[in-house]
Short mmCIF file of N, CA, C and O in Angstrom, two decimals:
data_model
loop_
_atom_site.label_atom_id
_atom_site.label_comp_id
_atom_site.label_asym_id
_atom_site.label_seq_id
_atom_site.Cartn_x
_atom_site.Cartn_y
_atom_site.Cartn_z
N MET D 1 -12.56 4.52 10.36
CA MET D 1 -11.83 5.68 9.88
C MET D 1 -11.32 5.35 8.49
O MET D 1 -10.85 4.24 8.23
N GLU D 2 -11.41 6.34 7.61
CA GLU D 2 -10.98 6.14 6.24
C GLU D 2 -10.52 7.46 5.65
O GLU D 2 -11.05 8.52 5.99
N THR D 3 -9.54 7.39 4.76
CA THR D 3 -9.07 8.56 4.04
C THR D 3 -8.64 8.12 2.66
O THR D 3 -8.29 6.96 2.45
N GLU D 4 -8.68 9.03 1.70
CA GLU D 4 -8.32 8.68 0.33
C GLU D 4 -7.59 9.81 -0.35
O GLU D 4 -7.63 10.96 0.10
N LEU D 5 -6.93 9.47 -1.47
CA LEU D 5 -6.15 10.42 -2.23
C LEU D 5 -6.20 10.01 -3.69
O LEU D 5 -5.98 8.84 -4.02
N LEU D 6 -6.49 10.94 -4.58
CA LEU D 6 -6.54 10.70 -6.02
C LEU D 6 -5.23 11.18 -6.62
O LEU D 6 -4.83 12.33 -6.39
N LEU D 7 -4.56 10.30 -7.38
CA LEU D 7 -3.24 10.60 -7.92
C LEU D 7 -3.13 10.20 -9.38
O LEU D 7 -3.82 9.28 -9.84
N ILE D 8 -2.21 10.83 -10.10
CA ILE D 8 -1.86 10.40 -11.45
C ILE D 8 -0.93 9.20 -11.30
O ILE D 8 -0.03 9.21 -10.47
N ALA D 9 -1.13 8.16 -12.11
CA ALA D 9 -0.31 6.95 -12.03
C ALA D 9 1.07 7.21 -12.63
O ALA D 9 1.37 6.85 -13.77
N GLN D 10 1.90 7.87 -11.84
CA GLN D 10 3.29 8.15 -12.23
C GLN D 10 4.16 7.97 -10.99
O GLN D 10 3.65 7.85 -9.88
N PRO D 11 5.48 7.94 -11.16
CA PRO D 11 6.37 7.63 -10.03
C PRO D 11 6.18 8.49 -8.78
O PRO D 11 6.34 8.01 -7.67
N THR D 12 5.81 9.75 -8.94
CA THR D 12 5.63 10.61 -7.75
C THR D 12 4.45 10.16 -6.89
O THR D 12 4.36 10.55 -5.72
N ALA D 13 3.57 9.33 -7.42
CA ALA D 13 2.43 8.83 -6.65
C ALA D 13 2.88 7.99 -5.46
O ALA D 13 2.21 7.96 -4.43
N VAL D 14 4.02 7.33 -5.59
CA VAL D 14 4.52 6.48 -4.50
C VAL D 14 4.76 7.31 -3.25
O VAL D 14 4.27 6.98 -2.16
N ARG D 15 5.50 8.39 -3.38
CA ARG D 15 5.81 9.23 -2.21
C ARG D 15 4.55 9.87 -1.66
O ARG D 15 4.37 9.97 -0.44
N CYS D 16 3.65 10.33 -2.53
CA CYS D 16 2.40 10.94 -2.07
C CYS D 16 1.57 9.94 -1.25
O CYS D 16 1.05 10.29 -0.19
N ALA D 17 1.46 8.71 -1.74
CA ALA D 17 0.69 7.69 -1.02
C ALA D 17 1.34 7.37 0.32
O ALA D 17 0.64 7.22 1.33
N CYS D 18 2.66 7.27 0.35
CA CYS D 18 3.36 7.00 1.62
C CYS D 18 3.14 8.13 2.62
O CYS D 18 2.94 7.88 3.81
N ASN D 19 3.19 9.36 2.14
CA ASN D 19 2.94 10.50 3.04
C ASN D 19 1.54 10.43 3.62
O ASN D 19 1.34 10.69 4.81
N LEU D 20 0.56 10.09 2.80
CA LEU D 20 -0.81 9.93 3.29
C LEU D 20 -0.85 8.90 4.42
O LEU D 20 -1.42 9.13 5.48
N VAL D 21 -0.23 7.75 4.19
CA VAL D 21 -0.22 6.67 5.17
C VAL D 21 0.46 7.12 6.47
O VAL D 21 -0.08 6.93 7.56
N LEU D 22 1.64 7.71 6.38
CA LEU D 22 2.38 8.10 7.58
C LEU D 22 1.64 9.16 8.39
O LEU D 22 1.58 9.08 9.62
N ILE D 23 1.06 10.14 7.71
CA ILE D 23 0.34 11.21 8.42
C ILE D 23 -0.91 10.66 9.10
O ILE D 23 -1.16 10.92 10.27
N ARG D 24 -1.70 9.87 8.38
CA ARG D 24 -2.94 9.34 8.95
C ARG D 24 -2.67 8.36 10.09
O ARG D 24 -3.37 8.38 11.10
N LEU D 25 -1.69 7.49 9.93
CA LEU D 25 -1.39 6.53 11.01
C LEU D 25 -0.99 7.29 12.27
O LEU D 25 -1.38 6.90 13.37
N SER D 26 -0.25 8.36 12.12
CA SER D 26 0.12 9.18 13.28
C SER D 26 -1.12 9.79 13.93
O SER D 26 -1.26 9.75 15.15
N HIS D 27 -2.03 10.31 13.12
CA HIS D 27 -3.28 10.89 13.65
C HIS D 27 -4.13 9.84 14.34
O HIS D 27 -4.85 10.16 15.30
N TRP D 28 -4.10 8.61 13.85
CA TRP D 28 -4.92 7.54 14.42
C TRP D 28 -4.24 6.85 15.60
O TRP D 28 -4.77 5.89 16.14
N GLY D 29 -3.03 7.28 15.97
CA GLY D 29 -2.30 6.65 17.07
C GLY D 29 -1.71 5.30 16.71
O GLY D 29 -1.53 4.44 17.57
N LEU D 30 -1.40 5.11 15.44
CA LEU D 30 -0.88 3.83 14.96
C LEU D 30 0.53 3.95 14.38
O LEU D 30 0.91 3.21 13.48
N SER D 31 1.31 4.87 14.91
CA SER D 31 2.67 5.09 14.41
C SER D 31 3.54 3.84 14.53
O SER D 31 4.52 3.69 13.79
N HIS D 32 3.19 2.94 15.45
CA HIS D 32 4.01 1.74 15.66
C HIS D 32 3.97 0.78 14.47
O HIS D 32 4.79 -0.13 14.40
N ILE D 33 3.06 0.97 13.52
CA ILE D 33 3.07 0.13 12.32
C ILE D 33 3.45 0.93 11.07
O ILE D 33 3.33 0.44 9.95
N SER D 34 3.93 2.15 11.27
CA SER D 34 4.26 3.03 10.14
C SER D 34 5.30 2.44 9.19
O SER D 34 5.14 2.53 7.98
N SER D 35 6.36 1.86 9.71
CA SER D 35 7.41 1.37 8.83
C SER D 35 6.92 0.21 7.97
O SER D 35 7.24 0.12 6.78
N VAL D 36 6.12 -0.68 8.56
CA VAL D 36 5.56 -1.80 7.79
C VAL D 36 4.61 -1.28 6.72
O VAL D 36 4.69 -1.65 5.55
N MET D 37 3.72 -0.38 7.11
CA MET D 37 2.75 0.17 6.17
C MET D 37 3.44 0.96 5.06
O MET D 37 3.03 0.89 3.90
N GLU D 38 4.48 1.70 5.40
CA GLU D 38 5.20 2.46 4.37
C GLU D 38 5.87 1.53 3.37
O GLU D 38 5.80 1.75 2.15
N THR D 39 6.47 0.47 3.84
CA THR D 39 7.11 -0.50 2.95
C THR D 39 6.10 -1.15 2.02
O THR D 39 6.31 -1.24 0.80
N LEU D 40 4.99 -1.61 2.57
CA LEU D 40 3.97 -2.28 1.77
C LEU D 40 3.29 -1.32 0.80
O LEU D 40 3.04 -1.67 -0.36
N THR D 41 3.02 -0.10 1.25
CA THR D 41 2.41 0.90 0.39
C THR D 41 3.33 1.25 -0.78
O THR D 41 2.90 1.33 -1.93
N THR D 42 4.61 1.42 -0.48
CA THR D 42 5.59 1.72 -1.53
C THR D 42 5.57 0.65 -2.60
O THR D 42 5.51 0.95 -3.80
N ASP D 43 5.62 -0.61 -2.18
CA ASP D 43 5.67 -1.70 -3.15
C ASP D 43 4.38 -1.80 -3.96
O ASP D 43 4.42 -2.03 -5.17
N LEU D 44 3.24 -1.64 -3.31
CA LEU D 44 1.98 -1.76 -4.03
C LEU D 44 1.79 -0.61 -5.03
O LEU D 44 1.49 -0.84 -6.20
N VAL D 45 1.97 0.62 -4.59
CA VAL D 45 1.78 1.76 -5.49
C VAL D 45 2.79 1.72 -6.63
O VAL D 45 2.45 1.96 -7.79
N ALA D 46 4.04 1.39 -6.32
CA ALA D 46 5.06 1.29 -7.38
C ALA D 46 4.69 0.22 -8.40
O ALA D 46 4.88 0.41 -9.61
N SER D 47 4.15 -0.89 -7.93
CA SER D 47 3.74 -1.96 -8.83
C SER D 47 2.59 -1.51 -9.74
O SER D 47 2.59 -1.79 -10.94
N VAL D 48 1.63 -0.79 -9.18
CA VAL D 48 0.51 -0.28 -9.97
C VAL D 48 1.01 0.72 -11.00
O VAL D 48 0.68 0.65 -12.18
N VAL D 49 1.83 1.66 -10.57
CA VAL D 49 2.36 2.68 -11.48
C VAL D 49 3.17 2.03 -12.60
O VAL D 49 3.02 2.38 -13.76
N HIS D 50 4.00 1.07 -12.24
CA HIS D 50 4.82 0.40 -13.25
C HIS D 50 3.95 -0.36 -14.25
O HIS D 50 4.25 -0.40 -15.44
N THR D 51 2.87 -0.97 -13.78
CA THR D 51 2.02 -1.79 -14.63
C THR D 51 1.08 -0.97 -15.50
O THR D 51 0.91 -1.27 -16.68
N ILE D 52 0.46 0.07 -14.96
CA ILE D 52 -0.56 0.81 -15.73
C ILE D 52 -0.18 2.24 -16.06
O ILE D 52 -0.82 2.88 -16.88
N GLY D 53 0.84 2.78 -15.39
CA GLY D 53 1.13 4.21 -15.51
C GLY D 53 2.23 4.52 -16.48
O GLY D 53 2.51 3.79 -17.42
N SER D 54 2.87 5.63 -16.21
CA SER D 54 3.95 6.12 -17.06
C SER D 54 5.21 6.27 -16.22
O SER D 54 5.50 7.34 -15.72
N PRO D 55 5.98 5.18 -16.07
CA PRO D 55 7.18 5.28 -15.25
C PRO D 55 8.35 5.98 -15.94
O PRO D 55 9.39 6.16 -15.36
N LYS D 56 8.17 6.41 -17.19
CA LYS D 56 9.28 6.97 -17.95
C LYS D 56 9.56 8.43 -17.62
O LYS D 56 10.67 8.90 -17.76
N ARG D 57 8.53 9.18 -17.20
CA ARG D 57 8.71 10.60 -16.93
C ARG D 57 8.12 10.95 -15.58
O ARG D 57 7.11 10.40 -15.17
N ASP D 58 8.74 11.91 -14.92
CA ASP D 58 8.21 12.38 -13.65
C ASP D 58 7.01 13.29 -13.82
O ASP D 58 6.18 13.41 -12.94
N ARG D 59 6.92 13.96 -14.97
CA ARG D 59 5.80 14.88 -15.21
C ARG D 59 5.12 14.52 -16.52
O ARG D 59 5.77 14.34 -17.54
N PRO D 60 3.81 14.43 -16.49
CA PRO D 60 3.10 14.14 -17.74
C PRO D 60 3.22 15.31 -18.71
O PRO D 60 3.37 16.46 -18.30
N GLU D 61 3.21 14.99 -19.97
CA GLU D 61 3.25 16.01 -21.01
C GLU D 61 1.91 16.07 -21.70
O GLU D 61 1.12 15.11 -21.63
N PRO D 62 1.60 17.17 -22.37
CA PRO D 62 0.33 17.26 -23.10
C PRO D 62 0.19 16.07 -24.05
O PRO D 62 1.14 15.68 -24.72
N GLY D 63 -0.98 15.48 -24.04
CA GLY D 63 -1.23 14.33 -24.91
C GLY D 63 -0.99 12.99 -24.25
O GLY D 63 -1.38 11.96 -24.77
N ASP D 64 -0.31 12.98 -23.10
CA ASP D 64 -0.11 11.72 -22.38
C ASP D 64 -1.46 11.23 -21.86
O ASP D 64 -2.27 12.03 -21.38
N ASP D 65 -1.68 9.96 -21.97
CA ASP D 65 -2.91 9.37 -21.45
C ASP D 65 -2.55 8.52 -20.24
O ASP D 65 -2.36 7.31 -20.35
N ILE D 66 -2.43 9.17 -19.10
CA ILE D 66 -2.02 8.49 -17.87
C ILE D 66 -3.23 8.37 -16.96
O ILE D 66 -3.87 9.37 -16.63
N PRO D 67 -3.58 7.15 -16.56
CA PRO D 67 -4.77 6.98 -15.71
C PRO D 67 -4.57 7.54 -14.31
O PRO D 67 -3.45 7.70 -13.83
N LEU D 68 -5.68 7.81 -13.67
CA LEU D 68 -5.68 8.21 -12.27
C LEU D 68 -5.83 6.97 -11.41
O LEU D 68 -6.48 6.00 -11.80
N ILE D 69 -5.23 7.01 -10.23
CA ILE D 69 -5.41 5.95 -9.25
C ILE D 69 -5.98 6.58 -7.98
O ILE D 69 -5.74 7.75 -7.70
N ARG D 70 -6.74 5.81 -7.27
CA ARG D 70 -7.32 6.26 -5.99
C ARG D 70 -6.73 5.40 -4.89
O ARG D 70 -6.90 4.18 -4.90
N CYS D 71 -6.03 6.02 -3.97
CA CYS D 71 -5.45 5.31 -2.82
C CYS D 71 -6.38 5.50 -1.63
O CYS D 71 -6.78 6.63 -1.33
N VAL D 72 -6.71 4.40 -0.98
CA VAL D 72 -7.63 4.45 0.16
C VAL D 72 -6.96 3.75 1.34
O VAL D 72 -6.49 2.62 1.22
N LEU D 73 -6.94 4.43 2.47
CA LEU D 73 -6.40 3.88 3.71
C LEU D 73 -7.54 3.82 4.71
O LEU D 73 -8.29 4.79 4.84
N TRP D 74 -7.70 2.68 5.39
CA TRP D 74 -8.77 2.57 6.38
C TRP D 74 -8.30 1.79 7.59
O TRP D 74 -7.33 1.05 7.53
N GLN D 75 -9.01 2.01 8.70
CA GLN D 75 -8.73 1.30 9.95
C GLN D 75 -10.07 0.92 10.56
O GLN D 75 -10.92 1.77 10.77
N ARG D 76 -10.26 -0.38 10.77
CA ARG D 76 -11.47 -0.90 11.41
C ARG D 76 -11.16 -2.22 12.08
O ARG D 76 -10.42 -3.04 11.53
N GLY D 77 -11.79 -2.45 13.20
CA GLY D 77 -11.78 -3.75 13.85
C GLY D 77 -10.44 -4.44 13.97
O GLY D 77 -10.33 -5.62 13.69
N GLY D 78 -9.41 -3.74 14.36
CA GLY D 78 -8.11 -4.38 14.60
C GLY D 78 -7.26 -4.58 13.36
O GLY D 78 -6.24 -5.27 13.41
N VAL D 79 -7.65 -3.99 12.23
CA VAL D 79 -6.82 -4.07 11.02
C VAL D 79 -6.72 -2.70 10.37
O VAL D 79 -7.58 -1.84 10.55
N VAL D 80 -5.64 -2.52 9.64
CA VAL D 80 -5.46 -1.34 8.79
C VAL D 80 -5.34 -1.87 7.38
O VAL D 80 -4.62 -2.83 7.12
N GLY D 81 -6.06 -1.24 6.46
CA GLY D 81 -6.02 -1.66 5.07
C GLY D 81 -5.61 -0.53 4.16
O GLY D 81 -5.79 0.65 4.49
N PHE D 82 -5.06 -0.91 3.03
CA PHE D 82 -4.67 0.07 2.01
C PHE D 82 -5.02 -0.52 0.66
O PHE D 82 -4.69 -1.68 0.37
N ALA D 83 -5.68 0.27 -0.18
CA ALA D 83 -6.07 -0.19 -1.51
C ALA D 83 -5.67 0.85 -2.55
O ALA D 83 -5.65 2.05 -2.27
N VAL D 84 -5.36 0.34 -3.74
CA VAL D 84 -5.15 1.20 -4.89
C VAL D 84 -6.17 0.80 -5.93
O VAL D 84 -6.18 -0.34 -6.40
N GLU D 85 -7.06 1.73 -6.25
CA GLU D 85 -8.06 1.48 -7.28
C GLU D 85 -7.58 2.11 -8.58
O GLU D 85 -7.05 3.22 -8.58
N ASP D 86 -7.74 1.36 -9.68
CA ASP D 86 -7.37 1.91 -10.98
C ASP D 86 -8.42 1.50 -12.01
O ASP D 86 -9.15 0.54 -11.79
N PRO D 87 -8.50 2.22 -13.12
CA PRO D 87 -9.57 2.00 -14.09
C PRO D 87 -9.31 0.88 -15.11
O PRO D 87 -10.10 0.68 -16.01
N THR D 88 -8.22 0.14 -14.96
CA THR D 88 -7.87 -0.86 -15.95
C THR D 88 -8.32 -2.26 -15.53
O THR D 88 -8.69 -2.49 -14.37
N ASP D 89 -8.24 -3.18 -16.48
CA ASP D 89 -8.49 -4.60 -16.20
C ASP D 89 -7.18 -5.38 -16.07
O ASP D 89 -7.20 -6.60 -15.95
N VAL D 90 -6.06 -4.68 -16.09
CA VAL D 90 -4.74 -5.32 -16.02
C VAL D 90 -4.48 -5.78 -14.59
O VAL D 90 -4.60 -5.00 -13.65
N ASP D 91 -4.16 -7.07 -14.42
CA ASP D 91 -3.86 -7.58 -13.09
C ASP D 91 -2.54 -7.03 -12.60
O ASP D 91 -1.53 -7.04 -13.31
N ILE D 92 -2.54 -6.56 -11.38
CA ILE D 92 -1.34 -6.05 -10.74
C ILE D 92 -0.72 -7.21 -9.97
O ILE D 92 -1.39 -7.82 -9.12
N PRO D 93 0.53 -7.58 -10.27
CA PRO D 93 1.13 -8.69 -9.54
C PRO D 93 1.30 -8.36 -8.06
O PRO D 93 1.56 -7.21 -7.70
N THR D 94 1.10 -9.37 -7.22
CA THR D 94 1.35 -9.19 -5.79
C THR D 94 2.84 -8.92 -5.62
O THR D 94 3.66 -9.67 -6.13
N PRO D 95 3.20 -7.84 -4.94
CA PRO D 95 4.63 -7.53 -4.78
C PRO D 95 5.38 -8.69 -4.12
O PRO D 95 4.84 -9.38 -3.25
N SER D 96 6.60 -8.88 -4.53
CA SER D 96 7.40 -9.98 -3.98
C SER D 96 7.63 -9.84 -2.48
O SER D 96 7.83 -10.82 -1.79
N ILE D 97 7.56 -8.63 -1.97
CA ILE D 97 7.76 -8.42 -0.53
C ILE D 97 6.64 -9.07 0.29
O ILE D 97 6.80 -9.31 1.48
N ALA D 98 5.52 -9.37 -0.34
CA ALA D 98 4.38 -9.96 0.38
C ALA D 98 4.77 -11.25 1.09
O ALA D 98 4.25 -11.55 2.16
N THR D 99 5.69 -12.00 0.54
CA THR D 99 6.11 -13.26 1.16
C THR D 99 6.88 -13.03 2.46
O THR D 99 6.99 -13.93 3.27
N LEU D 100 7.40 -11.83 2.64
CA LEU D 100 8.17 -11.53 3.85
C LEU D 100 7.29 -11.16 5.04
O LEU D 100 7.76 -11.09 6.16
N TYR D 101 6.02 -10.90 4.79
CA TYR D 101 5.08 -10.50 5.84
C TYR D 101 3.91 -11.48 5.86
O TYR D 101 2.86 -11.22 5.28
N PRO D 102 4.06 -12.62 6.52
CA PRO D 102 3.02 -13.66 6.48
C PRO D 102 1.68 -13.25 7.09
O PRO D 102 0.65 -13.83 6.76
N ALA D 103 1.65 -12.26 7.97
CA ALA D 103 0.38 -11.86 8.59
C ALA D 103 -0.43 -10.92 7.71
O ALA D 103 -1.59 -10.64 7.99
N VAL D 104 0.16 -10.43 6.63
CA VAL D 104 -0.51 -9.48 5.75
C VAL D 104 -1.30 -10.24 4.70
O VAL D 104 -0.80 -11.17 4.07
N ARG D 105 -2.55 -9.83 4.50
CA ARG D 105 -3.40 -10.45 3.49
C ARG D 105 -3.46 -9.55 2.26
O ARG D 105 -3.73 -8.36 2.37
N TRP D 106 -3.19 -10.11 1.09
CA TRP D 106 -3.23 -9.39 -0.18
C TRP D 106 -4.35 -9.95 -1.04
O TRP D 106 -4.60 -11.15 -1.03
N ASP D 107 -5.00 -9.08 -1.82
CA ASP D 107 -6.05 -9.58 -2.73
C ASP D 107 -6.39 -8.50 -3.75
O ASP D 107 -5.85 -7.39 -3.72
N ARG D 108 -7.30 -8.86 -4.65
CA ARG D 108 -7.82 -7.95 -5.67
C ARG D 108 -9.33 -8.03 -5.65
O ARG D 108 -9.90 -9.09 -5.39
N THR D 109 -9.97 -6.93 -5.98
CA THR D 109 -11.42 -6.88 -6.08
C THR D 109 -11.78 -6.19 -7.39
O THR D 109 -11.26 -5.10 -7.66
N ARG D 110 -12.64 -6.81 -8.17
CA ARG D 110 -13.12 -6.18 -9.40
C ARG D 110 -14.16 -5.13 -9.04
O ARG D 110 -15.03 -5.35 -8.19
N LEU D 111 -14.08 -3.99 -9.68
CA LEU D 111 -15.02 -2.90 -9.48
C LEU D 111 -15.76 -2.65 -10.80
O LEU D 111 -15.31 -3.10 -11.85
N THR D 112 -16.82 -1.91 -10.76
CA THR D 112 -17.54 -1.60 -12.01
C THR D 112 -16.70 -0.72 -12.92
O THR D 112 -16.90 -0.72 -14.13
N THR D 113 -15.75 0.00 -12.36
CA THR D 113 -14.89 0.87 -13.15
C THR D 113 -13.42 0.48 -13.04
O THR D 113 -12.56 1.33 -12.95
N GLY D 114 -13.12 -0.79 -13.03
CA GLY D 114 -11.73 -1.24 -12.94
C GLY D 114 -11.53 -2.26 -11.85
O GLY D 114 -12.25 -3.25 -11.77
N LYS D 115 -10.55 -2.01 -10.99
CA LYS D 115 -10.26 -2.96 -9.92
C LYS D 115 -9.58 -2.25 -8.76
O LYS D 115 -9.11 -1.12 -8.89
N ALA D 116 -9.52 -2.95 -7.64
CA ALA D 116 -8.77 -2.49 -6.47
C ALA D 116 -7.81 -3.60 -6.09
O ALA D 116 -8.17 -4.77 -6.04
N THR D 117 -6.57 -3.24 -5.86
CA THR D 117 -5.56 -4.16 -5.35
C THR D 117 -5.26 -3.68 -3.94
O THR D 117 -5.00 -2.49 -3.74
N TRP D 118 -5.31 -4.59 -2.96
CA TRP D 118 -5.25 -4.15 -1.58
C TRP D 118 -4.51 -5.12 -0.67
O TRP D 118 -4.28 -6.27 -1.02
N PHE D 119 -4.20 -4.60 0.52
CA PHE D 119 -3.65 -5.45 1.59
C PHE D 119 -4.25 -5.01 2.92
O PHE D 119 -4.70 -3.89 3.07
N ILE D 120 -4.26 -5.95 3.86
CA ILE D 120 -4.75 -5.70 5.22
C ILE D 120 -3.67 -6.14 6.20
O ILE D 120 -3.13 -7.24 6.09
N VAL D 121 -3.38 -5.27 7.16
CA VAL D 121 -2.36 -5.53 8.18
C VAL D 121 -3.05 -5.59 9.54
O VAL D 121 -3.76 -4.66 9.92
N PRO D 122 -2.85 -6.68 10.30
CA PRO D 122 -3.40 -6.71 11.66
C PRO D 122 -2.67 -5.68 12.53
O PRO D 122 -1.47 -5.49 12.39
N VAL D 123 -3.41 -5.02 13.40
CA VAL D 123 -2.81 -4.00 14.26
C VAL D 123 -2.43 -4.64 15.59
O VAL D 123 -3.30 -5.02 16.36
N PRO D 124 -1.12 -4.76 15.84
CA PRO D 124 -0.68 -5.32 17.12
C PRO D 124 -0.90 -4.33 18.26
O PRO D 124 -1.04 -3.13 18.03
N SER D 125 -0.92 -4.84 19.44
CA SER D 125 -1.10 -4.02 20.64
C SER D 125 0.04 -3.02 20.77
O SER D 125 1.18 -3.30 20.43
N THR D 126 -0.26 -1.85 21.30
CA THR D 126 0.78 -0.84 21.53
C THR D 126 1.40 -0.99 22.92
O THR D 126 2.23 -0.20 23.30
N LEU D 127 0.99 -2.03 23.66
CA LEU D 127 1.49 -2.18 25.03
C LEU D 127 2.93 -2.66 25.10
O LEU D 127 3.61 -2.42 26.07
N SER D 128 3.38 -3.33 24.05
CA SER D 128 4.78 -3.76 24.02
C SER D 128 5.45 -3.16 22.81
O SER D 128 4.80 -2.71 21.89
N ARG D 129 6.77 -3.15 22.83
CA ARG D 129 7.50 -2.61 21.68
C ARG D 129 7.28 -3.52 20.48
O ARG D 129 7.18 -4.73 20.63
N PRO D 130 7.25 -2.97 19.26
CA PRO D 130 7.00 -3.78 18.08
C PRO D 130 7.97 -4.94 17.91
O PRO D 130 7.58 -6.02 17.52
N ASP D 131 9.25 -4.77 18.28
CA ASP D 131 10.22 -5.84 18.09
C ASP D 131 10.10 -6.93 19.16
O ASP D 131 10.76 -7.95 19.07
N GLU D 132 9.24 -6.73 20.16
CA GLU D 132 9.07 -7.73 21.20
C GLU D 132 7.81 -8.57 20.99
O GLU D 132 7.53 -9.48 21.74
N ARG D 133 7.02 -8.23 19.97
CA ARG D 133 5.80 -8.99 19.72
C ARG D 133 6.13 -10.30 19.06
O ARG D 133 7.28 -10.68 18.89
N ASP D 134 5.10 -10.97 18.60
CA ASP D 134 5.27 -12.31 18.02
C ASP D 134 5.99 -12.31 16.68
O ASP D 134 6.26 -13.35 16.12
N GLY D 135 6.31 -11.13 16.16
CA GLY D 135 7.06 -11.06 14.91
C GLY D 135 6.19 -11.18 13.68
O GLY D 135 6.68 -11.22 12.57
N SER D 136 4.86 -11.23 13.84
CA SER D 136 4.00 -11.43 12.69
C SER D 136 4.07 -10.27 11.70
O SER D 136 3.80 -10.45 10.54
N LEU D 137 4.46 -9.08 12.15
CA LEU D 137 4.60 -7.96 11.23
C LEU D 137 6.05 -7.67 10.89
O LEU D 137 6.35 -6.77 10.15
N SER D 138 6.96 -8.44 11.44
CA SER D 138 8.35 -8.30 11.07
C SER D 138 8.62 -9.15 9.85
O SER D 138 8.04 -10.21 9.69
N PRO D 139 9.53 -8.69 8.99
CA PRO D 139 9.81 -9.51 7.82
C PRO D 139 10.29 -10.91 8.23
O PRO D 139 11.05 -11.05 9.19
N ARG D 140 9.79 -11.91 7.52
CA ARG D 140 10.21 -13.28 7.78
C ARG D 140 11.68 -13.40 7.38
O ARG D 140 12.11 -12.91 6.36
N ARG D 141 12.44 -14.04 8.21
CA ARG D 141 13.85 -14.22 7.88
C ARG D 141 13.96 -15.22 6.73
O ARG D 141 13.36 -16.28 6.77
N VAL D 142 14.73 -14.83 5.75
CA VAL D 142 14.89 -15.67 4.57
C VAL D 142 16.11 -16.55 4.76
O VAL D 142 17.20 -16.06 5.05
N ARG D 143 15.92 -17.85 4.62
CA ARG D 143 17.02 -18.79 4.77
C ARG D 143 17.75 -18.91 3.44
O ARG D 143 17.13 -19.02 2.40
N ARG D 144 19.02 -18.87 3.49
CA ARG D 144 19.81 -19.03 2.27
C ARG D 144 20.17 -20.49 2.10
O ARG D 144 20.47 -21.20 3.05
N ALA D 145 20.12 -20.92 0.85
CA ALA D 145 20.42 -22.32 0.55
C ALA D 145 21.90 -22.60 0.61
O ALA D 145 22.73 -21.78 0.47
#
């Protein structure tokens, strides 16, 4: 299963991408990972928009050269993935939140027309409550020095 959305790289793209994720996960029967996916999607799309887009204005003005991004959500073989494709060669930093979710895999892929920055989340069983699982999708507790 796969779905995609084409957006202008501006701050409103974050909410649009999150809505895509929440609606599709519900349709796919994966609402139990919605909060994790929403958090990760927010950080990734915000990072892309901040790096390549126009974070200064909510609406583009005539003459603005703001790239488009393509958000892709997929589910296959026990994982859910989310990618943001953009037309630039600028590396998107891995969001700092990535360290809080050790089971999530982050990476980048070069494309003929730019790159894709993505993450993959393992889908835990729906037989137990999310907070009773092994904690692999729960944020890692940060120890204070």
